CSV table of N, CA and C in Angstrom, one decimal:
chain,number,residue,atom,x,y,z
D,892,UNK,N,65.8,187.9,39.9
D,892,UNK,CA,66.3,189.0,39.0
D,892,UNK,C,67.2,188.3,38.0
D,893,UNK,N,67.0,188.7,36.7
D,893,UNK,CA,67.9,188.1,35.7
D,893,UNK,C,69.4,188.5,35.9
D,894,UNK,N,70.2,187.6,35.5
D,894,UNK,CA,71.7,187.8,35.6
D,894,UNK,C,72.1,189.1,34.9
D,895,UNK,N,71.6,189.3,33.7
D,895,UNK,CA,72.0,190.6,33.0
D,895,UNK,C,71.7,191.8,33.8
D,896,UNK,N,70.5,191.9,34.5
D,896,UNK,CA,70.2,193.0,35.3
D,896,UNK,C,71.2,193.2,36.4
D,897,UNK,N,71.5,192.1,37.1
D,897,UNK,CA,72.4,192.1,38.2
D,897,UNK,C,73.8,192.6,37.8
D,898,UNK,N,74.2,192.2,36.6
D,898,UNK,CA,75.5,192.6,36.1
D,898,UNK,C,75.5,194.1,35.8
D,899,UNK,N,74.4,194.6,35.1
D,899,UNK,CA,74.3,196.0,34.8
D,899,UNK,C,74.3,196.8,36.1
D,900,UNK,N,73.6,196.3,37.2
D,900,UNK,CA,73.6,197.1,38.4
D,900,UNK,C,75.0,197.1,39.0
D,901,UNK,N,75.7,196.0,39.0
D,901,UNK,CA,77.0,196.0,39.5
D,901,UNK,C,78.0,197.0,38.8
D,902,UNK,N,77.9,196.9,37.5
D,902,UNK,CA,78.8,197.8,36.7
D,902,UNK,C,78.4,199.3,36.9
D,903,UNK,N,77.1,199.6,37.0
D,903,UNK,CA,76.6,200.9,37.1
D,903,UNK,C,76.9,201.5,38.5
D,904,UNK,N,77.3,200.7,39.4
D,904,UNK,CA,77.7,201.2,40.8
D,904,UNK,C,79.2,201.6,40.8
D,905,UNK,N,79.9,201.4,39.8
D,905,UNK,CA,81.4,201.7,39.8
D,905,UNK,C,81.7,203.1,39.5
D,906,UNK,N,82.8,203.6,40.0
D,906,UNK,CA,83.3,204.9,39.8
D,906,UNK,C,83.6,205.1,38.3
D,907,UNK,N,84.1,204.1,37.6
D,907,UNK,CA,84.4,204.2,36.2
D,907,UNK,C,83.2,204.5,35.4
D,908,UNK,N,82.1,203.8,35.7
D,908,UNK,CA,80.8,204.0,35.1
D,908,UNK,C,80.4,205.5,35.3
D,909,UNK,N,80.5,206.0,36.5
D,909,UNK,CA,80.1,207.3,36.9
D,909,UNK,C,80.9,208.4,36.1
D,910,UNK,N,82.2,208.0,35.7
D,910,UNK,CA,83.0,209.0,34.9
D,910,UNK,C,82.6,209.0,33.4
D,911,UNK,N,82.2,207.8,32.9
D,911,UNK,CA,82.0,207.6,31.5
D,911,UNK,C,80.5,207.9,31.1
D,912,UNK,N,79.6,207.3,31.9
D,912,UNK,CA,78.2,207.2,31.5
D,912,UNK,C,77.6,208.6,31.3
D,913,UNK,N,77.9,209.6,32.1
D,913,UNK,CA,77.2,210.9,31.8
D,913,UNK,C,77.6,211.5,30.5
D,914,UNK,N,78.7,211.1,29.9
D,914,UNK,CA,79.1,211.6,28.6
D,914,UNK,C,78.5,210.8,27.4
D,915,UNK,N,78.2,209.6,27.7
D,915,UNK,CA,77.8,208.6,26.6
D,915,UNK,C,76.3,208.4,26.5
D,916,UNK,N,75.8,208.0,27.7
D,916,UNK,CA,74.4,207.6,27.7
D,916,UNK,C,73.4,208.7,27.3
D,917,UNK,N,73.4,209.9,27.8
D,917,UNK,CA,72.5,210.9,27.4
D,917,UNK,C,72.6,211.2,25.9
D,918,UNK,N,73.8,211.4,25.4
D,918,UNK,CA,74.0,211.7,23.9
D,918,UNK,C,73.4,210.5,23.1
D,919,UNK,N,73.6,209.3,23.4
D,919,UNK,CA,73.1,208.2,22.7
D,919,UNK,C,71.6,208.1,22.8
D,920,UNK,N,71.0,208.4,24.0
D,920,UNK,CA,69.6,208.4,24.1
D,920,UNK,C,68.9,209.5,23.3
D,921,UNK,N,69.5,210.7,23.3
D,921,UNK,CA,68.9,211.8,22.6
D,921,UNK,C,68.9,211.5,21.1
D,922,UNK,N,70.0,210.9,20.6
D,922,UNK,CA,70.1,210.6,19.1
D,922,UNK,C,69.0,209.5,18.8
D,923,UNK,N,69.0,208.4,19.5
D,923,UNK,CA,68.1,207.3,19.2
D,923,UNK,C,66.6,207.8,19.3
D,924,UNK,N,66.4,208.6,20.4
D,924,UNK,CA,65.0,209.1,20.6
D,924,UNK,C,64.6,210.0,19.4
D,925,UNK,N,65.5,210.8,18.9
D,925,UNK,CA,65.1,211.7,17.8
D,925,UNK,C,64.9,210.9,16.5
D,926,UNK,N,65.8,209.9,16.3
D,926,UNK,CA,65.7,209.1,15.0
D,926,UNK,C,64.5,208.3,15.0
D,927,UNK,N,64.0,207.8,16.1
D,927,UNK,CA,62.9,206.9,16.2
D,927,UNK,C,61.6,207.7,16.5
D,928,UNK,N,61.7,209.0,16.4
D,928,UNK,CA,60.5,209.9,16.7
D,928,UNK,C,59.9,209.6,18.0
D,929,UNK,N,60.7,209.4,19.1
D,929,UNK,CA,60.2,209.2,20.4
D,929,UNK,C,59.8,207.8,20.8
D,930,UNK,N,60.0,206.8,19.8
D,930,UNK,CA,59.5,205.5,20.1
D,930,UNK,C,60.5,204.6,20.9
D,931,UNK,N,61.8,205.0,20.8
D,931,UNK,CA,62.9,204.2,21.5
D,931,UNK,C,63.8,205.1,22.3
D,932,UNK,N,64.1,204.6,23.5
D,932,UNK,CA,65.0,205.2,24.4
D,932,UNK,C,65.9,204.0,24.9
D,933,UNK,N,67.2,204.0,24.4
D,933,UNK,CA,68.0,202.8,24.6
D,933,UNK,C,68.2,202.5,26.1
D,934,UNK,N,68.5,203.5,26.9
D,934,UNK,CA,68.7,203.2,28.3
D,934,UNK,C,67.5,202.6,29.0
D,935,UNK,N,66.3,202.8,28.4
D,935,UNK,CA,65.1,202.2,29.0
D,935,UNK,C,65.0,200.7,28.8
D,936,UNK,N,66.0,200.1,28.2
D,936,UNK,CA,66.1,198.7,28.1
D,936,UNK,C,66.4,198.1,29.5
D,937,UNK,N,67.0,198.9,30.3
D,937,UNK,CA,67.3,198.4,31.7
D,937,UNK,C,66.5,199.1,32.7
D,938,UNK,N,66.3,200.4,32.6
D,938,UNK,CA,65.4,201.2,33.5
D,938,UNK,C,64.5,202.0,32.6
D,939,UNK,N,63.2,202.2,33.1
D,939,UNK,CA,62.3,203.0,32.4
D,939,UNK,C,62.9,204.4,32.3
D,940,UNK,N,62.6,205.1,31.2
D,940,UNK,CA,63.1,206.4,31.0
D,940,UNK,C,62.2,207.4,30.4
D,941,UNK,N,62.4,208.7,30.7
D,941,UNK,CA,61.6,209.8,30.1
D,941,UNK,C,62.6,210.7,29.4
D,942,UNK,N,62.1,211.5,28.5
D,942,UNK,CA,62.9,212.7,28.0
D,942,UNK,C,62.2,213.9,28.7
D,943,UNK,N,63.0,214.6,29.6
D,943,UNK,CA,62.5,215.7,30.3
D,943,UNK,C,62.8,217.0,29.5
D,944,UNK,N,61.8,217.8,29.3
D,944,UNK,CA,62.1,219.2,28.8
D,944,UNK,C,61.6,220.2,29.8
D,945,UNK,N,62.6,220.9,30.3
D,945,UNK,CA,62.4,221.9,31.3
D,945,UNK,C,63.1,223.2,30.9
D,946,UNK,N,62.6,224.3,31.4
D,946,UNK,CA,63.2,225.6,31.1
D,946,UNK,C,64.5,225.7,32.0
D,947,UNK,N,65.6,226.2,31.4
D,947,UNK,CA,66.8,226.4,32.1
D,947,UNK,C,66.6,227.4,33.2
D,948,UNK,N,67.3,227.1,34.3
D,948,UNK,CA,67.2,227.9,35.6
D,948,UNK,C,67.6,229.3,35.3
D,949,UNK,N,68.7,229.5,34.6
D,949,UNK,CA,69.2,230.9,34.3
D,949,UNK,C,68.7,231.5,33.0
D,950,UNK,N,68.6,230.7,32.0
D,950,UNK,CA,68.3,231.2,30.6
D,950,UNK,C,66.8,231.2,30.3
D,951,UNK,N,66.1,230.3,30.9
D,951,UNK,CA,64.7,230.1,30.6
D,951,UNK,C,64.5,229.4,29.3
D,952,UNK,N,65.6,229.0,28.6
D,952,UNK,CA,65.5,228.3,27.3
D,952,UNK,C,65.2,226.8,27.6
D,953,UNK,N,64.4,226.1,26.7
D,953,UNK,CA,64.1,224.7,26.9
D,953,UNK,C,65.4,223.9,26.9
D,954,UNK,N,65.5,223.0,27.9
D,954,UNK,CA,66.6,222.0,28.0
D,954,UNK,C,66.0,220.6,28.0
D,955,UNK,N,66.5,219.8,27.2
D,955,UNK,CA,66.0,218.4,27.0
D,955,UNK,C,67.1,217.4,27.5
D,956,UNK,N,66.6,216.6,28.4
D,956,UNK,CA,67.5,215.6,29.1
D,956,UNK,C,66.9,214.3,29.2
D,957,UNK,N,67.5,213.2,28.7
D,957,UNK,CA,67.0,211.9,28.9
D,957,UNK,C,67.4,211.4,30.3
D,958,UNK,N,66.4,210.8,31.0
D,958,UNK,CA,66.6,210.5,32.4
D,958,UNK,C,65.9,209.1,32.7
D,959,UNK,N,66.6,208.3,33.5
D,959,UNK,CA,65.9,207.2,34.1
D,959,UNK,C,64.8,207.7,35.0
D,960,UNK,N,63.8,206.9,35.2
D,960,UNK,CA,62.7,207.3,36.0
D,960,UNK,C,62.1,206.1,36.7
D,961,UNK,N,61.3,206.3,37.7
D,961,UNK,CA,60.6,205.3,38.4
D,961,UNK,C,59.1,205.6,38.2
D,962,UNK,N,58.4,204.9,37.3
D,962,UNK,CA,57.0,205.1,37.2
D,962,UNK,C,56.2,204.8,38.5
D,963,UNK,N,55.2,205.6,38.8
D,963,UNK,CA,54.5,205.5,40.0
D,963,UNK,C,53.1,205.0,39.6
D,964,UNK,N,52.4,204.4,40.6
D,964,UNK,CA,51.1,203.8,40.3
D,964,UNK,C,50.0,204.8,39.8
D,965,UNK,N,50.2,206.0,40.3
D,965,UNK,CA,49.2,207.0,39.9
D,965,UNK,C,49.4,207.6,38.5
D,966,UNK,N,50.4,207.1,37.8
D,966,UNK,CA,50.6,207.7,36.5
D,966,UNK,C,51.7,208.7,36.4
D,967,UNK,N,52.3,209.1,37.6
D,967,UNK,CA,53.4,210.0,37.6
D,967,UNK,C,54.7,209.3,37.6
D,968,UNK,N,55.8,210.0,37.9
D,968,UNK,CA,57.1,209.5,37.9
D,968,UNK,C,57.9,210.1,39.0
D,969,UNK,N,58.9,209.3,39.4
D,969,UNK,CA,59.9,209.7,40.4
D,969,UNK,C,61.2,209.9,39.6
D,970,UNK,N,61.8,211.1,39.8
D,970,UNK,CA,63.1,211.3,39.1
D,970,UNK,C,64.2,211.4,40.3
D,971,UNK,N,65.3,210.7,40.1
D,971,UNK,CA,66.3,210.6,41.1
D,971,UNK,C,67.6,211.4,40.6
D,972,UNK,N,67.9,212.5,41.2
D,972,UNK,CA,69.0,213.3,40.8
D,972,UNK,C,70.4,212.8,41.2
D,973,UNK,N,70.7,211.5,40.9
D,973,UNK,CA,71.9,210.9,41.4
D,973,UNK,C,73.2,211.4,40.7
D,974,UNK,N,73.0,211.8,39.4
D,974,UNK,CA,74.2,212.3,38.7
D,974,UNK,C,75.3,211.2,38.7
D,975,UNK,N,74.8,209.9,38.7
D,975,UNK,CA,75.7,208.7,38.6
D,975,UNK,C,76.7,208.7,39.8
D,976,UNK,N,76.3,209.3,40.9
D,976,UNK,CA,77.2,209.3,42.1
D,976,UNK,C,78.3,210.3,42.0
D,977,UNK,N,78.1,211.3,41.2
D,977,UNK,CA,79.2,212.4,41.1
D,977,UNK,C,78.8,213.5,42.0
D,978,UNK,N,79.8,214.3,42.4
D,978,UNK,CA,79.6,215.3,43.5
D,978,UNK,C,78.5,216.3,43.3
D,979,UNK,N,78.3,216.9,42.2
D,979,UNK,CA,77.3,218.0,42.1
D,979,UNK,C,76.0,217.5,41.7
D,980,UNK,N,75.0,218.3,42.0
D,980,UNK,CA,73.6,218.0,41.6
D,980,UNK,C,73.6,218.2,40.1
D,981,UNK,N,72.8,217.3,39.4
D,981,UNK,CA,72.7,217.5,37.9
D,981,UNK,C,71.9,218.8,37.6
D,982,UNK,N,72.3,219.4,36.5
D,982,UNK,CA,71.7,220.7,36.1
D,982,UNK,C,70.2,220.6,36.0
D,983,UNK,N,69.6,219.5,35.5
D,983,UNK,CA,68.2,219.4,35.4
D,983,UNK,C,67.5,219.6,36.7
D,984,UNK,N,68.1,219.3,37.8
D,984,UNK,CA,67.4,219.5,39.1
D,984,UNK,C,67.3,221.0,39.4
D,985,UNK,N,68.3,221.8,39.1
D,985,UNK,CA,68.2,223.2,39.3
D,985,UNK,C,67.1,223.8,38.4
D,986,UNK,N,67.0,223.3,37.2
D,986,UNK,CA,66.0,223.7,36.2
D,986,UNK,C,64.6,223.5,36.8
D,987,UNK,N,64.4,222.3,37.4
D,987,UNK,CA,63.1,222.0,38.0
D,987,UNK,C,62.8,222.8,39.2
D,988,UNK,N,63.8,223.1,40.0
D,988,UNK,CA,63.6,223.9,41.2
D,988,UNK,C,63.2,225.3,40.8
D,989,UNK,N,63.8,225.9,39.7
D,989,UNK,CA,63.4,227.2,39.2
D,989,UNK,C,62.1,227.3,38.5
D,990,UNK,N,61.9,226.2,37.7
D,990,UNK,CA,60.7,226.2,36.8
D,990,UNK,C,60.0,224.8,36.9
D,991,UNK,N,59.2,224.5,37.9
D,991,UNK,CA,58.6,223.2,38.1
D,991,UNK,C,57.7,222.7,37.0
D,992,UNK,N,57.1,223.6,36.2
D,992,UNK,CA,56.3,223.1,35.1
D,992,UNK,C,57.2,222.7,34.0
D,993,UNK,N,57.0,221.5,33.5
D,993,UNK,CA,57.9,220.9,32.5
D,993,UNK,C,57.1,220.0,31.6
D,994,UNK,N,57.7,219.3,30.7
D,994,UNK,CA,57.1,218.2,29.9
D,994,UNK,C,58.0,217.0,29.9
D,995,UNK,N,57.4,215.8,29.8
D,995,UNK,CA,58.2,214.6,29.6
D,995,UNK,C,57.6,213.9,28.4
D,996,UNK,N,58.5,213.2,27.7
D,996,UNK,CA,58.1,212.3,26.6
D,996,UNK,C,58.2,210.9,27.2
D,997,UNK,N,57.1,210.3,27.3
D,997,UNK,CA,57.0,208.9,27.9
D,997,UNK,C,56.5,208.0,26.9
D,998,UNK,N,57.3,207.1,26.4
D,998,UNK,CA,56.9,206.1,25.4
D,998,UNK,C,56.3,206.8,24.1
D,999,UNK,N,56.9,207.9,23.7
D,999,UNK,CA,56.5,208.6,22.5
D,999,UNK,C,55.4,209.6,22.7
D,1000,UNK,N,54.9,209.8,23.9
D,1000,UNK,CA,53.8,210.7,24.2
D,1000,UNK,C,54.3,211.9,25.0
D,1001,UNK,N,54.0,213.1,24.5
D,1001,UNK,CA,54.4,214.3,25.3
D,1001,UNK,C,53.4,214.6,26.3
D,1002,UNK,N,53.8,214.8,27.6
D,1002,UNK,CA,52.9,215.0,28.7
D,1002,UNK,C,53.4,216.1,29.6
D,1003,UNK,N,52.5,217.1,29.8
D,1003,UNK,CA,52.9,218.2,30.7
D,1003,UNK,C,52.9,217.7,32.1
D,1004,UNK,N,53.9,218.1,32.9
D,1004,UNK,CA,54.0,217.7,34.3
D,1004,UNK,C,54.4,218.9,35.2
D,1005,UNK,N,54.2,218.6,36.5
D,1005,UNK,CA,54.7,219.6,37.5
D,1005,UNK,C,55.6,218.8,38.4
D,1006,UNK,N,56.8,219.4,38.7
D,1006,UNK,CA,57.8,218.7,39.5
D,1006,UNK,C,57.7,219.2,41.0
D,1007,UNK,N,57.8,218.3,41.9
D,1007,UNK,CA,57.9,218.7,43.3
D,1007,UNK,C,59.1,218.0,43.9
D,1008,UNK,N,60.0,218.9,44.5
D,1008,UNK,CA,61.1,218.3,45.3
D,1008,UNK,C,60.6,217.7,46.6
D,1009,UNK,N,61.0,216.4,46.8
D,1009,UNK,CA,60.5,215.7,48.0
D,1009,UNK,C,61.4,216.0,49.2
D,1010,UNK,N,60.8,216.1,50.3
D,1010,UNK,CA,61.5,216.3,51.6
D,1010,UNK,C,60.9,215.5,52.7
D,1011,UNK,N,61.6,215.4,53.8
D,1011,UNK,CA,61.1,214.7,55.0
D,1011,UNK,C,60.7,213.3,54.8
D,1012,UNK,N,59.6,212.9,55.4
D,1012,UNK,CA,59.1,211.5,55.3
D,1012,UNK,C,58.7,211.1,53.9
D,1013,UNK,N,58.2,212.0,53.2
D,1013,UNK,CA,57.8,211.7,51.8
D,1013,UNK,C,59.0,211.4,51.0
D,1014,UNK,N,60.1,212.1,51.2
D,1014,UNK,CA,61.4,211.8,50.5
D,1014,UNK,C,61.9,210.4,51.0
D,1015,UNK,N,61.9,210.2,52.3
D,1015,UNK,CA,62.4,209.0,52.9
D,1015,UNK,C,61.7,207.8,52.3
D,1016,UNK,N,60.4,207.8,52.2
D,1016,UNK,CA,59.6,206.7,51.6
D,1016,UNK,C,59.9,206.5,50.1
D,1017,UNK,N,60.0,207.7,49.4
D,1017,UNK,CA,60.4,207.6,48.0
D,1017,UNK,C,61.8,207.0,47.8
D,1018,UNK,N,62.7,207.4,48.7
D,1018,UNK,CA,64.1,206.9,48.6
D,1018,UNK,C,64.1,205.4,48.8
D,1019,UNK,N,63.4,204.9,49.8
D,1019,UNK,CA,63.3,203.4,50.0
D,1019,UNK,C,62.8,202.7,48.8
D,1020,UNK,N,61.7,203.3,48.1
D,1020,UNK,CA,61.2,202.7,46.9
D,1020,UNK,C,62.2,202.7,45.8
D,1021,UNK,N,63.0,203.8,45.7
D,1021,UNK,CA,64.0,203.9,44.6
D,1021,UNK,C,65.1,202.9,44.8
D,1022,UNK,N,65.5,202.6,46.1
D,1022,UNK,CA,66.5,201.6,46.4
D,1022,UNK,C,66.0,200.2,46.1
D,1023,UNK,N,64.8,199.9,46.3
D,1023,UNK,CA,64.2,198.6,45.9
D,1023,UNK,C,64.2,198.5,44.4
D,1024,UNK,N,63.8,199.6,43.7
D,1024,UNK,CA,63.7,199.6,42.3
D,1024,UNK,C,65.1,199.5,41.6
D,1025,UNK,N,66.1,200.2,42.1
D,1025,UNK,CA,67.4,200.2,41.5
D,1025,UNK,C,68.5,200.3,42.6
D,1026,UNK,N,68.9,199.2,43.2
D,1026,UNK,CA,69.9,199.3,44.3
D,1026,UNK,C,71.2,200.1,44.1
D,1027,UNK,N,71.7,200.3,42.9
D,1027,UNK,CA,72.9,201.1,42.8
D,1027,UNK,C,72.8,202.5,43.3
D,1028,UNK,N,71.5,203.0,43.4
D,1028,UNK,CA,71.4,204.4,44.0
D,1028,UNK,C,72.0,204.5,45.4
D,1029,UNK,N,72.1,203.4,46.1
D,1029,UNK,CA,72.7,203.4,47.4
D,1029,UNK,C,74.2,203.7,47.3
D,1030,UNK,N,74.9,203.1,46.3
D,1030,UNK,CA,76.3,203.3,46.0
D,1030,UNK,C,76.5,204.7,45.6
D,1031,UNK,N,75.6,205.3,44.8
D,1031,UNK,CA,75.7,206.7,44.4
D,1031,UNK,C,75.7,207.6,45.6
D,1032,UNK,N,74.7,207.4,46.5
D,1032,UNK,CA,74.6,208.2,47.7
D,1032,UNK,C,75.8,208.1,48.6
D,1033,UNK,N,76.3,206.9,48.7
D,1033,UNK,CA,77.5,206.7,49.6
D,1033,UNK,C,78.7,207.4,49.1
D,1034,UNK,N,78.8,207.7,47.8
D,1034,UNK,CA,80.0,208.4,47.2
D,1034,UNK,C,79.9,209.9,47.4
D,1035,UNK,N,78.8,210.5,47.7
D,1035,UNK,CA,78.7,211.9,47.7
D,1035,UNK,C,78.2,212.4,49.1
D,1036,UNK,N,78.6,213.7,49.4
D,1036,UNK,CA,78.1,214.3,50.6
D,1036,UNK,C,76.8,214.9,50.5
D,1037,UNK,N,76.4,215.3,49.3
D,1037,UNK,CA,75.1,216.0,49.1
D,1037,UNK,C,74.0,214.9,49.3
D,1038,UNK,N,72.8,215.4,49.6
D,1038,UNK,CA,71.6,214.5,49.6
D,1038,UNK,C,71.1,214.5,48.2
D,1039,UNK,N,71.0,213.3,47.6
D,1039,UNK,CA,70.4,213.2,46.2
D,1039,UNK,C,69.0,213.7,46.2
D,1040,UNK,N,68.8,214.6,45.3
D,1040,UNK,CA,67.4,215.2,45.1
D,1040,UNK,C,66.5,214.2,44.5
D,1041,UNK,N,65.3,214.1,45.0
D,1041,UNK,CA,64.2,213.3,44.4
D,1041,UNK,C,63.0,214.2,44.0
D,1042,UNK,N,62.5,214.1,42.8
D,1042,UNK,CA,61.4,214.8,42.4
D,1042,UNK,C,60.2,213.9,42.0
D,1043,UNK,N,59.1,214.3,42.4
D,1043,UNK,CA,57.9,213.6,41.9
D,1043,UNK,C,57.2,214.5,40.8
D,1044,UNK,N,57.0,213.8,39.7
D,1044,UNK,CA,56.3,214.5,38.6
D,1044,UNK,C,54.9,214.0,38.5
D,1045,UNK,N,54.0,215.0,38.5
D,1045,UNK,CA,52.6,214.7,38.3
D,1045,UNK,C,52.1,215.3,37.1
D,1046,UNK,N,51.1,214.7,36.4
D,1046,UNK,CA,50.5,215.2,35.2
D,1046,UNK,C,49.8,216.5,35.5
D,1047,UNK,N,49.9,217.5,34.6
D,1047,UNK,CA,49.2,218.7,34.7
D,1047,UNK,C,47.9,218.6,33.9
């Protein structure tokens, strides 16, 4: 593993990162994604990323969120609701629970998807894969009492 990736993993596991990143990274990603017409997602330089558009759980209005993701072999994605190891579930997870049909922008392509909250052994296997993919998720889980939500997105 390159030294730069190890350094980013170490930094992203800290509580300071968890306080700052949720305010900086999504805003930066949204802006760059919009300016490049979907061709660039800055955070994807370290982790693959999608722009998720899901209907709000309460309002039904479209909500757009840049997210790190784990691409799966079948062409779908795994989304990890880590919220950078902060106490509450991220809002986008409630949106997917209420409205599982959504869209992602993946490398500039808009793709309709269906989200499924993983549970049981399926979740356990996905969690093991997520930890291999990005070890800081273990530090995020250790900081919170809630179980981090995992969603599998499949193309509709």
